[in-house]
CSV table of C-alpha atoms and ligand atoms in Angstrom, one decimal:
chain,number,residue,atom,x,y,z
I,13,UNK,CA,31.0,20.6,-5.2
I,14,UNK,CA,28.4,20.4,-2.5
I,15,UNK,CA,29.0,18.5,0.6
I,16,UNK,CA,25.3,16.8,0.7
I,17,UNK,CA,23.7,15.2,4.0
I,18,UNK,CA,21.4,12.0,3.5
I,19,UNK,CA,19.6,11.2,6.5
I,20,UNK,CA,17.0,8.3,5.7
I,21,UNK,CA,14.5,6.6,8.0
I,22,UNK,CA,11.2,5.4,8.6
I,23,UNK,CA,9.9,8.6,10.6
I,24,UNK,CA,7.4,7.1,12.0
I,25,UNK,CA,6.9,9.8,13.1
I,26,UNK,CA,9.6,11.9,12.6
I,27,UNK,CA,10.4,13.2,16.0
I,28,UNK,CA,13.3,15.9,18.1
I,29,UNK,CA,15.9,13.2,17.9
I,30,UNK,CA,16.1,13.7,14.1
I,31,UNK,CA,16.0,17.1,13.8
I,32,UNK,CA,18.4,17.5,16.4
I,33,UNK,CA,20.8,15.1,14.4
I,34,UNK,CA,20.2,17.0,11.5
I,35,UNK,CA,21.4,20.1,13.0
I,36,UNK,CA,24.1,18.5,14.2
I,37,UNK,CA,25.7,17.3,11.2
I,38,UNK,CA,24.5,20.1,9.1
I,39,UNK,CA,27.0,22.6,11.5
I,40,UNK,CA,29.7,20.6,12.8
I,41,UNK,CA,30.6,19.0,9.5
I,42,UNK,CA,29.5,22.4,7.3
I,43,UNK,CA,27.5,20.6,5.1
I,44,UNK,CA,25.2,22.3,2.2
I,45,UNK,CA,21.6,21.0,2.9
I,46,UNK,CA,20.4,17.7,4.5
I,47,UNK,CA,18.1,15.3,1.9
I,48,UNK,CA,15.7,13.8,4.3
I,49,UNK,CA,14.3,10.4,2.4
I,50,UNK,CA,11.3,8.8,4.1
I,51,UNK,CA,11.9,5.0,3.2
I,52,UNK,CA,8.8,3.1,1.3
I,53,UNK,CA,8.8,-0.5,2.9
I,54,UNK,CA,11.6,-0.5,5.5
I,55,UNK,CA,12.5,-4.3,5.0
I,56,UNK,CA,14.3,-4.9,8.2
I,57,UNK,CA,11.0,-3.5,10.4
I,58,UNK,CA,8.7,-6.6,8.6
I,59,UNK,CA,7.5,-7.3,12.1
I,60,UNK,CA,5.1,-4.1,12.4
I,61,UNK,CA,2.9,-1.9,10.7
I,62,UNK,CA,4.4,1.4,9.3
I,63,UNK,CA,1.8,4.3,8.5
I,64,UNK,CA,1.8,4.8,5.4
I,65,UNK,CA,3.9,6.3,3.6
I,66,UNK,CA,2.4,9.7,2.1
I,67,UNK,CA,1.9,10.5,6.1
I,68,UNK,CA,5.3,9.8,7.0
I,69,UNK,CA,6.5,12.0,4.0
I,70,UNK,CA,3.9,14.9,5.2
I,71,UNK,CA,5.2,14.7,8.5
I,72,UNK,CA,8.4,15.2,7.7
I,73,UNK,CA,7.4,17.8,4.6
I,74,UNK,CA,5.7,19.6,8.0
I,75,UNK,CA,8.8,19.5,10.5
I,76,UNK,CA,11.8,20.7,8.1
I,77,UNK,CA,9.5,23.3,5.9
I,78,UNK,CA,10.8,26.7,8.1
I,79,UNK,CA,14.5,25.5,7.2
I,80,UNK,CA,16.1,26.4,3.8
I,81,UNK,CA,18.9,24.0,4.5
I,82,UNK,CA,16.7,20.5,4.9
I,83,UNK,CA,14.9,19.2,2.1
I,84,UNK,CA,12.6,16.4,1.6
I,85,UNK,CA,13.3,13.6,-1.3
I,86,UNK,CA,10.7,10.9,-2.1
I,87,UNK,CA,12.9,9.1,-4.4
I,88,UNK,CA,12.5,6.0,-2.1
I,89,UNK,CA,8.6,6.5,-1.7
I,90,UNK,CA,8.5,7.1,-5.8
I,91,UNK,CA,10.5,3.8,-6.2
I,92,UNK,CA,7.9,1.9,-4.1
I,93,UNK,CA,9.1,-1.8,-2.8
I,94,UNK,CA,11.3,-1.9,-0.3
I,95,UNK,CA,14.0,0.3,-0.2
I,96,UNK,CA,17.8,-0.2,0.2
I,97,UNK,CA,20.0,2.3,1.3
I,98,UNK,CA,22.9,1.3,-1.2
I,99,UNK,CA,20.4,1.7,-4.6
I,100,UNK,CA,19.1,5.5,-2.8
I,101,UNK,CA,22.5,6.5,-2.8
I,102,UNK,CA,23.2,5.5,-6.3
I,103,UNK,CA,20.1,7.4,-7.8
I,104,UNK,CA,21.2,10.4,-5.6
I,105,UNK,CA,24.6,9.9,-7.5
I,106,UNK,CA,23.0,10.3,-11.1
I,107,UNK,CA,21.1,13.8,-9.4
I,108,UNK,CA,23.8,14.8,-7.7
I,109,UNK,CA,27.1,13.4,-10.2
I,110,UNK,CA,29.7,16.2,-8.9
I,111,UNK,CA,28.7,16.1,-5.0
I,112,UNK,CA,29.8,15.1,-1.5
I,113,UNK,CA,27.3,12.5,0.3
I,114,UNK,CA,27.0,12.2,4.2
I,115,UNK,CA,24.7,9.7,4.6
I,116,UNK,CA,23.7,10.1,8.6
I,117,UNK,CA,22.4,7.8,11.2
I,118,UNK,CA,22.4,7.0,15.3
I,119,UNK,CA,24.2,4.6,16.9
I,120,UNK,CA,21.6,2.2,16.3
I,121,UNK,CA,22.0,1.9,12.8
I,122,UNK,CA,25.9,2.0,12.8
I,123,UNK,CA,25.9,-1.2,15.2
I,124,UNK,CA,23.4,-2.8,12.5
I,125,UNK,CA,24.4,-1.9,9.4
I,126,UNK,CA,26.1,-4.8,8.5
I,127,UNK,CA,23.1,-6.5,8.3
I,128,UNK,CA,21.8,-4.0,5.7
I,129,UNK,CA,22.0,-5.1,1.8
I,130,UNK,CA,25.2,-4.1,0.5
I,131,UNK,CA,26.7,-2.2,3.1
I,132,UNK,CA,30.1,-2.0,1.1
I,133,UNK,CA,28.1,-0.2,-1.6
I,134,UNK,CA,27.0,2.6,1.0
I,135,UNK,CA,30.7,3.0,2.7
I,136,UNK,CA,31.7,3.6,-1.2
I,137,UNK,CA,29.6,6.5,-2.1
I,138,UNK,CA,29.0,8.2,1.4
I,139,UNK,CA,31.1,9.4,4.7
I,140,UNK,CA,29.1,8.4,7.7
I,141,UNK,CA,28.2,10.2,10.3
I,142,UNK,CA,27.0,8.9,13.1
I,143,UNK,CA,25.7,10.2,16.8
I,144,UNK,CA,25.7,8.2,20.0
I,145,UNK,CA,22.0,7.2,21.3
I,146,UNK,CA,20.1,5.7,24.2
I,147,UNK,CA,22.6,3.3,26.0
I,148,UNK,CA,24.9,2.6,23.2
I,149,UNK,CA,28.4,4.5,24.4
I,150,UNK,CA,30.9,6.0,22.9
I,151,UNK,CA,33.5,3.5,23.6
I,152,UNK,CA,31.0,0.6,21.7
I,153,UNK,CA,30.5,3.3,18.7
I,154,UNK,CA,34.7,3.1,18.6
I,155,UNK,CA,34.9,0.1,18.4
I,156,UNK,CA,32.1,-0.4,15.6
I,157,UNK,CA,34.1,2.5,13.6
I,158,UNK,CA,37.5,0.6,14.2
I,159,UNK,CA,36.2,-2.6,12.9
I,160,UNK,CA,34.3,-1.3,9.7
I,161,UNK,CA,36.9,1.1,8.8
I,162,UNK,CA,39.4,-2.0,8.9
I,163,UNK,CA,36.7,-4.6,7.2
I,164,UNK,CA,35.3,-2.1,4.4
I,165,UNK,CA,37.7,1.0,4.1
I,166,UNK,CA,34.3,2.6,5.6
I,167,UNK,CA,35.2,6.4,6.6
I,168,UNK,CA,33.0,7.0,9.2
I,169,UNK,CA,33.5,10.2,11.5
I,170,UNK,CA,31.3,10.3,15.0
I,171,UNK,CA,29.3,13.5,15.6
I,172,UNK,CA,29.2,15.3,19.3
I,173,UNK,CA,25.7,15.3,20.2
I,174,UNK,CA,24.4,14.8,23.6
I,175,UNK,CA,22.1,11.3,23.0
I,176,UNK,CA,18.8,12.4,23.4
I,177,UNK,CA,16.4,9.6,24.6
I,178,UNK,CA,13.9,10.0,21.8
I,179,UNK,CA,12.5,7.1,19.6
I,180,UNK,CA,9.7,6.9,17.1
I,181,UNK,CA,8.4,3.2,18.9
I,182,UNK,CA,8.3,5.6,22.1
I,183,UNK,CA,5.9,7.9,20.5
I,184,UNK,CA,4.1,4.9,18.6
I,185,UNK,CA,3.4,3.2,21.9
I,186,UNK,CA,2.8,5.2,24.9
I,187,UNK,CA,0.3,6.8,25.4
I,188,UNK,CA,1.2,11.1,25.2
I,189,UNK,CA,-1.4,13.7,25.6
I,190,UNK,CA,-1.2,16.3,23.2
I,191,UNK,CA,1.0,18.7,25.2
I,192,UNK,CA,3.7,15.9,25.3
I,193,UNK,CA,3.1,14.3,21.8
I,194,UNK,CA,4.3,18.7,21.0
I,195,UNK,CA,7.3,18.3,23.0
I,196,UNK,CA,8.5,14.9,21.2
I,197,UNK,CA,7.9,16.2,17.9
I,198,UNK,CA,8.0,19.5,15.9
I,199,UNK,CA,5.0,21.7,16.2
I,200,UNK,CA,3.7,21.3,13.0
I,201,UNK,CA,3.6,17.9,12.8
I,202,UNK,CA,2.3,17.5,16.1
I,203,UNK,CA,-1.0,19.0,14.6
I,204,UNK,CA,-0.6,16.8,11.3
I,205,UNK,CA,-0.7,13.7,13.9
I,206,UNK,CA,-3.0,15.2,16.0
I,207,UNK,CA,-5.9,16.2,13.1
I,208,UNK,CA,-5.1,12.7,11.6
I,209,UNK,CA,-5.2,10.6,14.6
I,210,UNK,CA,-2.2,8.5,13.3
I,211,UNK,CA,-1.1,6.7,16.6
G,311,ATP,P1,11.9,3.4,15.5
G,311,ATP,O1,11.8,3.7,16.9
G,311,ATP,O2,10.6,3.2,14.8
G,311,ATP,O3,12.9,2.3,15.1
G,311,ATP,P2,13.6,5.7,15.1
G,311,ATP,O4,13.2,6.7,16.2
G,311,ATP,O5,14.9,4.9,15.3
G,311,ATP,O6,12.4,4.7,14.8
G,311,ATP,P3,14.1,6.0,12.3
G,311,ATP,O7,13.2,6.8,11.4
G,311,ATP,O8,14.2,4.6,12.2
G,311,ATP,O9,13.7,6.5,13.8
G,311,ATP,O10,15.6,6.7,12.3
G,311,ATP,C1,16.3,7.3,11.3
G,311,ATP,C2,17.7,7.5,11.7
G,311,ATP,O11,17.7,8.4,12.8
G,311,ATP,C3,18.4,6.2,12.3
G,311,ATP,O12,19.7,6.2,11.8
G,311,ATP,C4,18.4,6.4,13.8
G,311,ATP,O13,19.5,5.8,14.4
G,311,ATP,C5,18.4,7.9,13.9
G,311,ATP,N1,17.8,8.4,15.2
G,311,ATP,C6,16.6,8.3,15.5
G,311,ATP,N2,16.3,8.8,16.7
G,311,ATP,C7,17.6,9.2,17.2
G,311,ATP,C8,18.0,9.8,18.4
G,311,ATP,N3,17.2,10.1,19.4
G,311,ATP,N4,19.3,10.0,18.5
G,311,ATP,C9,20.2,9.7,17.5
G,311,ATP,N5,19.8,9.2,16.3
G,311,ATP,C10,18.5,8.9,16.2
């Protein structure tokens, strides 16, 4: 049995924060690899456009290609629509029938995902992990574990990264030169965004 890390998003583009999470979860929790799974339509961002998606996936096929450990899955991007985290883990389960899931996210997410679709189906085939970010403190990322463990027998175990204040809006909307748009996100893909003038 392999104990199998799920990190989806938008990455848009994917950027430091991630890869840093990644690396996190991958080594303090010992897990086998880390899926990343660009989404297709991220439903709850309706108010913006996303680049599309083949980019995203590039980007992120660009960022994680040097490590054996992260792999990319476009079963999201293949289903097309929008994409729900509870019906991605439930494919994953008919690949993966005899393994482990850790599906993880940032602070963020944990403090929202209620308002996801189906959030009891998630909590049932994956362990959270989740990292502190941006203002959100640990004692408020407590609390949000107490409550969900209680509500949805959600098992949910907090990660120890430093919160690094790195966003994909940030690098959407101010304006970096190239040097910083290379310090925000991993050499290759700075080059990918660079050559295709994505933001
Ligand atoms: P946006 O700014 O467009 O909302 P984002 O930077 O939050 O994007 P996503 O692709 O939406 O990136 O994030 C995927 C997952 O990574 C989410 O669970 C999010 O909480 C987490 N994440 C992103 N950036 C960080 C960060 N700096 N620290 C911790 N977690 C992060």
């Amino acid at each position: 049995m392999s104990k199998i890390g799920i990190m989806g998003g938008t990455f848009d583009p994917i950027h430091i924060g991630h890869i840093q999470l990644a690396n996190q979860a991958l080594t303090e929790k010992e897990l086998d690899f880390i899926l990343f799974v660009p989404n297709h339509t991220p439903w709850m961002k309706h108010d913006r456009a996303v680049t599309k998606a083949e980019h995203r996936a590039a980007m992120v096929e660009l960022a994680i290609e040097d490590n054996p450990a992260f792999k990319l899955s476009i079963v999201e991007i293949d289903a097309g629509g929008n994409s729900y985290t509870w019906q991605t883990l439930e494919k994953l389960k008919e690949q993966y029938p005899e393994d482990e899931f850790f599906f993880i996210l940032g602070a963020d997410s944990l403090l929202s995902i209620e308002k996801w679709a189906h959030p009891e189906k998630i909590f049932i085939n994956a362990v959270i992990l989740a990292a502190v970010r941006d203002d959100c403190d640990k004692a408020k990322l407590d609390k949000q574990k107490e409550k969900l463990t209680e509500k949805y027998h959600a098992r949910i175990q907090l990660l120890s990264m430093p919160p690094m204040d790195v966003s994909s809006t940030k690098i959407r909307q101010e304006f970096y030169n190239d040097s910083q748009i290379r310090n925000l996100v991993p050499e290759k893909t700075a080059t990918y965004i660079l050559q295709n003038h994505l933001y």
